Amino acid sequence: MLGNDVVDLELAQHQIRWETKAFQQKVLHPLEIKKYKDKVLGFTDFWKIWSCKEVAYKAHQRKFNLKPRLNPFDFSVSEISTSRSEVKIDNYKCEVASFINPNFIYSIIHNPEAVSSQNFEISSYNSYFKKDLNRNCLNHMLHKDKNGIPYIKINSSFKPISITHHGKYVAFQFQDKTDLNFLWNADILKS
Amino acid sequence: MKEDLIIQKLKAIVEPYVNNQSAFSNLSKESSFISDLEINSAHLVDVILDVEDEFDIRIENEEMEQMTSVGASLNIIQQKIS
């Protein structure tokens, strides 16, 4: 399963409508609307929910090879702990890990090996996350299928990749650690 | 409202959120908001809210989920304002 999402919290500050009822009604699942009706949903909480939905959307879309849809309201997020959530859509569910700090939220399909390090970089056996990473370095290797699902061409074969980019942050997640190692050794993952 | 005018208004709505300027200058009905124009998905929600305000319509969830391209959005706006 692949899915990752980063929210640059500085950029999200400019998304001034997140707090409005109109915006939240288009994003939250009916159960979430009910849950947060009488509670104040804070800035970080809202964007963590959003980020978990994005992760689940990417994993679900790839698994079932679906056309792009704008349906955040179909995903319901329940918190297991501050950094772990379960996301459900129809009969599909997945667990998402979120790394939260004052600068960003990075969410990824749960993987016990993912750890957050002190310099705000997150390492995981199959993902690469960095501030100010130049995304263009990978662009010439990227391909999207008819549904817009991304793949990366490595040694003439197409490997699944999940990409997220928001503000200052870019992150990639690969199916195999070997793909990450290949790009690293080829000096493609440069800042 | 004529199709050209709707597309013109839609173009003005999406412009502030577009990350791929060359795709924007070649905008057509086939342009996908996500994979071509590279609009951040949170901003797609802004696009929907802006469309509601601009055309004075209410977009239901089942309509919103289809609004991932210029053409699909055009169809929904046309149905709503006719």
Short mmCIF file of C-alpha atoms in Angstrom, two decimals:
data_model
loop_
_atom_site.label_atom_id
_atom_site.label_comp_id
_atom_site.label_asym_id
_atom_site.label_seq_id
_atom_site.Cartn_x
_atom_site.Cartn_y
_atom_site.Cartn_z
CA MET A 1 0.00 0.00 0.00
CA LEU A 2 1.30 3.44 -0.89
CA GLY A 3 0.05 6.81 0.30
CA ASN A 4 1.65 9.87 1.82
CA ASP A 5 0.72 13.51 2.33
CA VAL A 6 2.45 16.57 3.67
CA VAL A 7 0.84 19.81 4.86
CA ASP A 8 3.12 22.83 5.16
CA LEU A 9 1.48 24.50 8.15
CA GLU A 10 2.84 27.91 7.24
CA LEU A 11 1.16 27.70 3.85
CA ALA A 12 -1.99 26.22 5.39
CA GLN A 13 -2.29 29.42 7.47
CA HIS A 14 -3.18 31.17 4.21
CA GLN A 15 -5.97 28.68 3.58
CA ILE A 16 -8.17 31.01 5.53
CA ARG A 17 -11.44 29.28 4.75
CA TRP A 18 -10.60 25.99 6.54
CA GLU A 19 -12.47 27.21 9.61
CA THR A 20 -15.68 28.01 7.79
CA LYS A 21 -18.68 25.73 7.94
CA ALA A 22 -18.89 25.75 4.13
CA PHE A 23 -15.32 24.47 3.75
CA GLN A 24 -15.60 21.86 6.49
CA GLN A 25 -18.88 20.52 5.17
CA LYS A 26 -17.17 19.74 1.89
CA VAL A 27 -14.29 17.99 3.63
CA LEU A 28 -15.68 16.20 6.66
CA HIS A 29 -17.57 12.90 6.66
CA PRO A 30 -21.15 13.17 8.04
CA LEU A 31 -19.98 11.31 11.16
CA GLU A 32 -17.18 13.83 11.61
CA ILE A 33 -19.54 16.78 11.15
CA LYS A 34 -21.67 15.29 13.94
CA LYS A 35 -18.62 14.60 16.10
CA TYR A 36 -17.21 18.12 15.79
CA LYS A 37 -20.54 19.94 15.85
CA ASP A 38 -20.18 21.15 19.40
CA LYS A 39 -16.40 21.06 19.63
CA VAL A 40 -13.85 23.45 18.29
CA LEU A 41 -11.78 21.70 15.67
CA GLY A 42 -8.35 23.30 15.93
CA PHE A 43 -6.05 24.23 13.07
CA THR A 44 -3.63 21.31 13.51
CA ASP A 45 -6.44 18.83 14.17
CA PHE A 46 -8.23 19.86 11.01
CA TRP A 47 -5.15 19.56 8.82
CA LYS A 48 -4.21 16.23 10.38
CA ILE A 49 -7.65 14.88 9.46
CA TRP A 50 -7.24 16.29 5.95
CA SER A 51 -3.81 14.74 5.59
CA CYS A 52 -5.04 11.30 6.76
CA LYS A 53 -7.84 11.48 4.20
CA GLU A 54 -5.36 12.29 1.45
CA VAL A 55 -3.20 9.30 2.37
CA ALA A 56 -6.18 6.95 2.38
CA TYR A 57 -7.43 8.45 -0.92
CA LYS A 58 -4.11 7.72 -2.61
CA ALA A 59 -3.90 4.16 -1.25
CA HIS A 60 -7.55 3.42 -2.09
CA GLN A 61 -7.34 4.93 -5.58
CA ARG A 62 -4.25 2.88 -6.45
CA LYS A 63 -5.62 -0.34 -4.97
CA PHE A 64 -8.86 -0.19 -6.96
CA ASN A 65 -7.48 1.75 -9.94
CA LEU A 66 -10.12 4.47 -9.62
CA LYS A 67 -10.68 7.64 -11.60
CA PRO A 68 -9.76 10.84 -9.75
CA ARG A 69 -12.54 12.00 -7.45
CA LEU A 70 -12.91 14.92 -5.11
CA ASN A 71 -14.58 13.14 -2.24
CA PRO A 72 -12.89 13.90 1.08
CA PHE A 73 -16.34 13.64 2.72
CA ASP A 74 -16.41 9.89 1.91
CA PHE A 75 -13.42 9.18 4.17
CA SER A 76 -13.92 9.00 7.92
CA VAL A 77 -10.95 9.39 10.21
CA SER A 78 -10.85 8.05 13.76
CA GLU A 79 -7.94 8.68 16.01
CA ILE A 80 -6.19 5.68 17.56
CA SER A 81 -3.60 7.92 19.22
CA THR A 82 -2.19 11.40 18.51
CA SER A 83 0.00 9.99 15.78
CA ARG A 84 -2.11 7.08 14.51
CA SER A 85 -5.48 7.12 12.81
CA GLU A 86 -7.78 4.66 11.14
CA VAL A 87 -9.39 5.85 7.91
CA LYS A 88 -12.42 4.16 6.35
CA ILE A 89 -14.12 4.45 2.99
CA ASP A 90 -16.82 1.96 2.01
CA ASN A 91 -15.43 -1.44 3.06
CA TYR A 92 -11.82 -0.31 2.85
CA LYS A 93 -9.82 0.76 5.86
CA CYS A 94 -6.21 1.62 6.50
CA GLU A 95 -4.01 2.87 9.29
CA VAL A 96 -2.18 6.15 8.89
CA ALA A 97 0.75 7.47 10.91
CA SER A 98 1.11 11.26 11.25
CA PHE A 99 4.22 13.14 12.28
CA ILE A 100 3.26 16.54 13.61
CA ASN A 101 5.41 19.50 14.52
CA PRO A 102 4.92 23.28 14.36
CA ASN A 103 6.15 23.37 10.74
CA PHE A 104 4.36 20.56 9.02
CA ILE A 105 2.23 17.44 9.25
CA TYR A 106 3.49 14.40 7.38
CA SER A 107 1.15 11.45 7.15
CA ILE A 108 1.96 8.10 5.67
CA ILE A 109 0.35 4.66 5.41
CA HIS A 110 1.27 3.11 8.73
CA ASN A 111 4.60 1.45 8.74
CA PRO A 112 6.19 0.52 12.04
CA GLU A 113 9.65 1.35 10.76
CA ALA A 114 8.92 5.02 10.11
CA VAL A 115 10.57 7.25 12.65
CA SER A 116 10.70 10.98 13.10
CA SER A 117 14.15 12.38 13.65
CA GLN A 118 15.01 15.55 15.48
CA ASN A 119 15.91 17.66 12.49
CA PHE A 120 12.36 17.34 11.14
CA GLU A 121 13.34 14.79 8.54
CA ILE A 122 11.43 11.58 8.58
CA SER A 123 13.05 8.38 7.62
CA SER A 124 11.29 5.21 6.76
CA TYR A 125 12.53 2.15 4.95
CA ASN A 126 10.62 3.12 1.81
CA SER A 127 10.02 6.85 1.95
CA TYR A 128 12.06 9.98 1.53
CA PHE A 129 11.07 13.29 3.05
CA LYS A 130 12.95 16.53 3.03
CA LYS A 131 12.49 20.25 3.27
CA ASP A 132 13.41 22.19 0.14
CA LEU A 133 13.97 19.05 -1.92
CA ASN A 134 13.93 19.89 -5.60
CA ARG A 135 11.05 17.93 -6.99
CA ASN A 136 12.13 18.61 -10.57
CA CYS A 137 14.97 16.16 -10.19
CA LEU A 138 12.47 13.33 -10.43
CA ASN A 139 9.98 14.83 -12.86
CA HIS A 140 11.58 13.42 -16.01
CA MET A 141 11.23 9.90 -14.57
CA LEU A 142 7.60 10.25 -13.54
CA HIS A 143 4.68 8.83 -15.46
CA LYS A 144 1.01 8.92 -14.63
CA ASP A 145 -1.50 6.31 -15.77
CA LYS A 146 -4.89 7.22 -17.25
CA ASN A 147 -6.24 7.87 -13.75
CA GLY A 148 -3.33 10.13 -12.86
CA ILE A 149 -1.74 7.54 -10.52
CA PRO A 150 2.04 8.11 -10.47
CA TYR A 151 4.79 5.63 -11.38
CA ILE A 152 8.51 6.10 -11.71
CA LYS A 153 10.52 4.62 -14.56
CA ILE A 154 13.57 2.84 -13.21
CA ASN A 155 15.64 0.67 -15.54
CA SER A 156 12.79 0.59 -18.09
CA SER A 157 10.18 -0.69 -15.64
CA PHE A 158 7.44 1.34 -14.03
CA LYS A 159 7.49 1.27 -10.24
CA PRO A 160 4.67 2.62 -8.04
CA ILE A 161 5.46 5.84 -6.23
CA SER A 162 3.43 8.15 -4.02
CA ILE A 163 4.38 11.81 -4.13
CA THR A 164 3.32 14.69 -1.96
CA HIS A 165 4.33 18.31 -2.25
CA HIS A 166 3.07 21.28 -0.28
CA GLY A 167 4.93 24.54 0.20
CA LYS A 168 8.49 23.87 1.26
CA TYR A 169 8.13 20.11 1.62
CA VAL A 170 8.32 17.21 -0.77
CA ALA A 171 8.14 13.52 0.07
CA PHE A 172 8.19 10.30 -1.91
CA GLN A 173 7.12 6.83 -0.93
CA PHE A 174 8.17 3.71 -2.80
CA GLN A 175 6.94 0.16 -2.85
CA ASP A 176 10.43 -1.26 -2.55
CA LYS A 177 13.38 -0.03 -0.62
CA THR A 178 15.53 -0.92 -3.66
CA ASP A 179 13.83 1.86 -5.68
CA LEU A 180 14.72 4.40 -3.03
CA ASN A 181 18.30 3.08 -2.88
CA PHE A 182 18.58 3.24 -6.67
CA LEU A 183 17.56 6.91 -6.77
CA TRP A 184 19.75 7.71 -3.83
CA ASN A 185 22.80 6.04 -5.40
CA ALA A 186 22.10 7.68 -8.76
CA ASP A 187 22.31 11.01 -6.95
CA ILE A 188 18.77 11.90 -8.01
CA LEU A 189 17.46 12.75 -4.55
CA LYS A 190 19.45 15.93 -4.24
CA SER A 191 18.45 18.97 -2.30
CA MET B 1 -24.74 31.59 -20.19
CA LYS B 2 -22.51 30.69 -23.08
CA GLU B 3 -19.97 27.89 -22.70
CA ASP B 4 -17.08 30.23 -23.51
CA LEU B 5 -18.08 32.62 -20.77
CA ILE B 6 -18.38 29.80 -18.20
CA ILE B 7 -14.90 28.55 -19.13
CA GLN B 8 -13.54 32.10 -18.92
CA LYS B 9 -14.99 32.48 -15.41
CA LEU B 10 -13.73 29.04 -14.41
CA LYS B 11 -10.28 29.95 -15.68
CA ALA B 12 -10.23 33.08 -13.51
CA ILE B 13 -11.34 30.99 -10.50
CA VAL B 14 -8.61 28.34 -10.84
CA GLU B 15 -5.77 30.69 -11.80
CA PRO B 16 -4.61 31.60 -8.25
CA TYR B 17 -4.33 27.90 -7.35
CA VAL B 18 -2.52 26.61 -10.47
CA ASN B 19 0.98 25.20 -10.06
CA ASN B 20 1.63 24.26 -13.68
CA GLN B 21 1.55 27.49 -15.70
CA SER B 22 2.22 25.88 -19.10
CA ALA B 23 -0.76 23.53 -18.61
CA PHE B 24 -2.80 26.59 -17.61
CA SER B 25 -1.91 28.49 -20.78
CA ASN B 26 -3.02 25.45 -22.81
CA LEU B 27 -6.19 24.99 -20.75
CA SER B 28 -8.92 22.97 -22.48
CA LYS B 29 -12.02 21.03 -21.45
CA GLU B 30 -9.80 17.99 -21.02
CA SER B 31 -7.50 19.71 -18.51
CA SER B 32 -7.43 17.84 -15.22
CA PHE B 33 -7.26 20.04 -12.12
CA ILE B 34 -5.00 17.59 -10.32
CA SER B 35 -2.69 15.96 -12.85
CA ASP B 36 -2.46 18.78 -15.45
CA LEU B 37 -2.95 22.07 -13.59
CA GLU B 38 -1.41 20.56 -10.42
CA ILE B 39 -3.87 22.28 -8.13
CA ASN B 40 -3.33 21.24 -4.54
CA SER B 41 -6.29 19.16 -3.41
CA ALA B 42 -7.19 21.46 -0.50
CA HIS B 43 -7.44 24.25 -3.07
CA LEU B 44 -9.86 22.15 -5.11
CA VAL B 45 -12.28 22.68 -2.24
CA ASP B 46 -11.66 26.43 -2.63
CA VAL B 47 -12.40 26.10 -6.35
CA ILE B 48 -15.76 24.47 -5.54
CA LEU B 49 -16.64 27.22 -3.04
CA ASP B 50 -15.61 29.90 -5.55
CA VAL B 51 -17.75 28.25 -8.25
CA GLU B 52 -20.73 28.28 -5.86
CA ASP B 53 -20.22 31.99 -5.20
CA GLU B 54 -19.49 33.03 -8.77
CA PHE B 55 -22.45 31.20 -10.33
CA ASP B 56 -24.72 31.47 -7.28
CA ILE B 57 -25.33 27.72 -7.18
CA ARG B 58 -25.03 24.97 -4.57
CA ILE B 59 -22.76 22.05 -5.45
CA GLU B 60 -23.85 18.79 -3.82
CA ASN B 61 -21.26 16.21 -2.70
CA GLU B 62 -22.04 13.80 -5.52
CA GLU B 63 -21.45 16.62 -8.02
CA MET B 64 -18.33 17.88 -6.28
CA GLU B 65 -16.67 14.48 -6.49
CA GLN B 66 -16.83 14.58 -10.28
CA MET B 67 -15.42 18.09 -10.57
CA THR B 68 -11.84 17.11 -11.25
CA SER B 69 -11.51 18.61 -14.74
CA VAL B 70 -12.55 21.73 -16.65
CA GLY B 71 -15.02 19.77 -18.79
CA ALA B 72 -16.67 17.95 -15.87
CA SER B 73 -17.04 21.24 -13.97
CA LEU B 74 -18.47 22.95 -17.05
CA ASN B 75 -21.12 20.21 -17.39
CA ILE B 76 -22.20 20.53 -13.77
CA ILE B 77 -22.31 24.35 -13.88
CA GLN B 78 -24.34 24.23 -17.10
CA GLN B 79 -26.87 21.81 -15.57
CA LYS B 80 -27.18 23.97 -12.48
CA ILE B 81 -27.70 27.32 -14.16
CA SER B 82 -29.93 26.18 -17.01
#
